[in-house]
Every structure is written in C-alpha cells, then in structure tokens.
XYZ file of C-alpha atoms in Angstrom:
208
model
C 15.882 -41.422 14.382
C 18.324 -38.608 15.062
C 17.763 -35.851 17.538
C 19.268 -32.485 18.300
C 21.242 -31.966 21.475
C 20.095 -28.348 21.406
C 16.397 -28.403 20.514
C 14.960 -25.062 19.511
C 11.489 -23.702 20.089
C 9.984 -23.429 16.608
C 6.977 -21.477 17.872
C 8.892 -18.264 17.231
C 8.568 -18.688 13.470
C 4.785 -18.844 13.683
C 4.720 -15.774 15.920
C 6.839 -13.821 13.457
C 4.446 -14.774 10.656
C 1.459 -13.686 12.750
C 3.181 -10.400 13.555
C 3.978 -9.765 9.894
C 0.370 -10.366 8.821
C -0.594 -7.214 10.689
C 1.515 -5.336 8.134
C -0.818 -6.501 5.364
C -3.848 -5.471 7.397
C -2.327 -2.079 8.138
C -1.439 -1.431 4.503
C -4.978 -2.398 3.473
C -6.533 0.091 5.897
C -4.075 2.770 4.799
C -5.111 2.155 1.193
C -8.775 2.295 2.210
C -8.464 5.647 3.963
C -6.964 7.191 0.816
C -10.150 6.297 -1.018
C -12.529 7.476 1.698
C -14.925 10.156 0.469
C -16.222 11.505 3.771
C -14.793 12.470 7.124
C -17.014 9.853 8.776
C -15.502 7.150 6.569
C -12.004 8.323 7.400
C -12.717 8.189 11.126
C -14.139 4.659 10.883
C -11.117 3.438 8.932
C -8.718 5.163 11.346
C -10.465 3.357 14.216
C -10.007 0.019 12.429
C -6.366 0.893 11.860
C -6.000 1.567 15.570
C -7.337 -1.947 16.233
C -4.717 -3.360 13.866
C -2.005 -1.460 15.716
C -3.276 -2.813 19.055
C -3.221 -6.371 17.691
C 0.307 -5.806 16.377
C 1.399 -4.614 19.819
C -0.076 -7.735 21.372
C 1.768 -9.931 18.875
C 5.017 -8.136 19.704
C 4.460 -8.594 23.435
C 3.755 -12.291 22.872
C 7.057 -12.657 21.051
C 8.931 -10.891 23.813
C 7.226 -12.965 26.501
C 8.262 -16.090 24.626
C 11.857 -14.861 24.479
C 11.861 -14.315 28.223
C 10.316 -17.699 29.015
C 12.253 -19.872 26.550
C 15.463 -21.636 27.550
C 16.583 -22.057 23.919
C 15.672 -19.767 21.020
C 16.109 -20.297 17.245
C 18.590 -17.408 17.083
C 19.972 -14.736 19.387
C 17.507 -13.225 21.838
C 18.717 -9.758 20.961
C 17.984 -10.414 17.280
C 14.503 -11.729 18.066
C 13.796 -8.657 20.153
C 15.124 -6.344 17.431
C 13.113 -7.967 14.651
C 9.907 -8.024 16.703
C 10.288 -4.333 17.548
C 11.089 -3.427 13.936
C 7.953 -5.176 12.672
C 5.894 -3.310 15.246
C 7.404 0.020 14.174
C 6.108 -0.506 10.631
C 2.535 -0.764 11.884
C 3.006 2.147 14.284
C 3.988 4.518 11.466
C 1.205 3.339 9.157
C -1.316 3.778 11.971
C 0.006 7.260 12.698
C -0.386 8.208 9.026
C -3.984 6.987 8.903
C -4.748 8.766 12.159
C -3.378 12.040 10.787
C -5.630 11.819 7.728
C -8.635 11.567 10.042
C -7.501 14.001 12.742
C -6.397 16.714 10.326
C -9.467 16.177 8.122
C -7.280 15.852 5.042
C -9.682 15.355 2.160
C -7.403 16.545 -0.638
C -4.298 14.400 -0.318
C -1.060 15.557 -1.931
C -0.169 13.853 -5.196
C 2.320 11.098 -4.564
C 0.728 9.730 -1.402
C -0.902 6.940 -3.391
C 2.528 5.949 -4.727
C 3.936 5.919 -1.193
C 1.144 3.658 0.039
C 1.509 1.326 -2.952
C 5.187 0.910 -2.067
C 4.325 0.200 1.567
C 1.756 -2.396 0.501
C 4.344 -4.192 -1.609
C 6.863 -4.030 1.228
C 4.277 -5.597 3.531
C 3.638 -8.446 1.091
C 7.342 -9.183 0.712
C 7.903 -9.123 4.465
C 5.075 -11.578 5.072
C 6.541 -13.892 2.429
C 9.985 -13.659 4.040
C 9.042 -14.590 7.607
C 8.548 -18.359 7.057
C 11.977 -18.476 5.389
C 13.609 -17.624 8.713
C 13.204 -21.300 9.581
C 15.725 -22.367 6.929
C 17.502 -19.037 6.404
C 17.445 -19.771 2.670
C 16.297 -17.686 -0.305
C 16.133 -14.473 1.716
C 18.573 -12.290 -0.204
C 16.026 -11.425 -2.911
C 13.766 -10.133 -0.151
C 16.132 -7.600 1.363
C 17.452 -6.524 -2.029
C 13.933 -5.762 -3.258
C 12.989 -4.005 -0.018
C 16.064 -1.811 -0.411
C 15.060 -0.987 -3.998
C 11.538 -0.109 -2.909
C 12.815 2.053 -0.073
C 14.970 3.973 -2.572
C 11.855 4.527 -4.698
C 9.986 5.721 -1.621
C 12.820 8.165 -0.845
C 12.663 9.640 -4.341
C 8.886 9.991 -4.178
C 9.188 11.630 -0.758
C 11.754 14.199 -1.917
C 9.674 15.128 -4.943
C 6.561 15.526 -2.808
C 8.414 17.784 -0.384
C 9.755 19.908 -3.220
C 6.312 20.281 -4.756
C 4.808 21.053 -1.356
C 7.295 23.783 -0.525
C 7.437 25.252 -4.039
C 3.677 25.615 -4.453
C 2.726 29.242 -4.890
C 0.065 30.627 -2.608
C -0.146 27.443 -0.562
C -1.841 27.681 2.810
C 0.793 27.244 5.538
C -1.441 25.081 7.743
C -2.244 22.749 4.843
C 1.446 22.474 4.000
C 2.215 21.510 7.600
C -0.540 18.883 7.655
C 0.578 17.357 4.366
C 4.234 17.354 5.397
C 3.484 15.538 8.641
C 1.513 12.917 6.725
C 4.183 12.232 4.121
C 6.836 12.224 6.857
C 4.994 9.354 8.584
C 4.673 7.430 5.329
C 8.397 7.887 4.699
C 9.121 6.723 8.259
C 7.049 3.602 7.562
C 9.141 2.831 4.467
C 12.309 3.306 6.523
C 10.904 0.935 9.151
C 10.319 -1.762 6.536
C 13.912 -1.384 5.421
C 15.022 -1.760 9.043
C 13.122 -5.061 9.203
C 14.953 -6.227 6.083
C 18.291 -5.214 7.612
C 17.437 -7.179 10.765
C 16.604 -10.241 8.678
C 19.801 -9.879 6.670
C 21.850 -9.601 9.850
C 20.247 -12.710 11.313
C 20.733 -14.679 8.079
C 24.403 -13.732 7.872
C 24.990 -14.579 11.506
C 23.225 -17.945 11.239
C 24.783 -18.995 7.927
C-alpha cells in the first residue's frame, strides 16, 4: 500500500462544506422574509437569520483555528483563509439585508428584490455543490462560469432597480433611501458569491 510523504489534513474539506451550508440556510431565511406579511413575522425571521450568521461565523473561526493548528494543509494557508472569509461575507450581506427589512419596517418591497434573492439562492446552491470538489479540483470550471453569469444578471437587475427607484415621480425620500440600502446589500451579497468563485478558481489553477 502506497503512502504520501506529505499527508494532508482532509478535515478542511468537510469544514468548507459545513461553512457553505450556511449559505443555503441564509438564502432560505432571506426568501422567507420577503414573504412575511407582518412586522412580527419579519422580526422573527430576522432573528433566525442572525442565528445563521452567528453559526457561519463560528464555522469560519473553526476553519481558521484549524489552519493555525495544522502542520500541513490541503492548499495554501492564505487561500484557505481567503476562501473561508469570502464564504462568511456572503452570509454577512444576506443577514444585513434581512435585518434591514425588519429594522426599516419595509412591508412594500421594491420590484426586483425577489429576482435578486432568487439569484442569491441559486448561487448558494452552486457554491454548496462546488465545495466537495475542492478535494479533487476537478469539474469546477462550470461552477465559476455559472456564478459569473448569475452575478452579471444580478448587476443588471440592480441597475434597473436603481433607475426605477430614482426615476419614480413623487417618491418619498426616506422610502427611497431604505429601499436603496436594501438592494445595495443584496447586490453586495451577489458580489461576495462571485468573490468566492474567484477564490475557488484561483485555488484550482494554482493546484492544477
């Protein structure tokens, strides 16, 4: 039986998968808060989303602790740190968006927000599917190509929402500000997912 002279700690792959699963949970709560009919519902969902964000932070810290305590890692420590932080950023922005809906008492969401959240949900699914592939570094190109396509769609939706927001006649300035801050966070979440894909692409190229 052969053996490697440079054994690698495979526990990192499982931790990345655990970290990515929080993206699915976050996207689900974000979807739920869009459908909430009362302020009480929105506050309950925002609280659940905060719990998801806390769990995501803990998963990130666990990854970083493992980096610091491991003699050998599956790929560069800097890349592990960057990918872990990028995954956490996705949840942070989704949590911020959900929190704004509750804090600002936004009951009439701007058209287009549903499309933004649908894109984020798909990005989350693709990212979760990609994490186990880090073990072999194979069949990952479709992932980052599709994430890039989705991010472009999110950009277009964002620009159209901004234009509609600012061009609306007689719009209340405070409402415009609230809606803009919300869609800004959703756009930042899409950008964060693309950053994750770029990190994965960089790792795959370096390790190939």
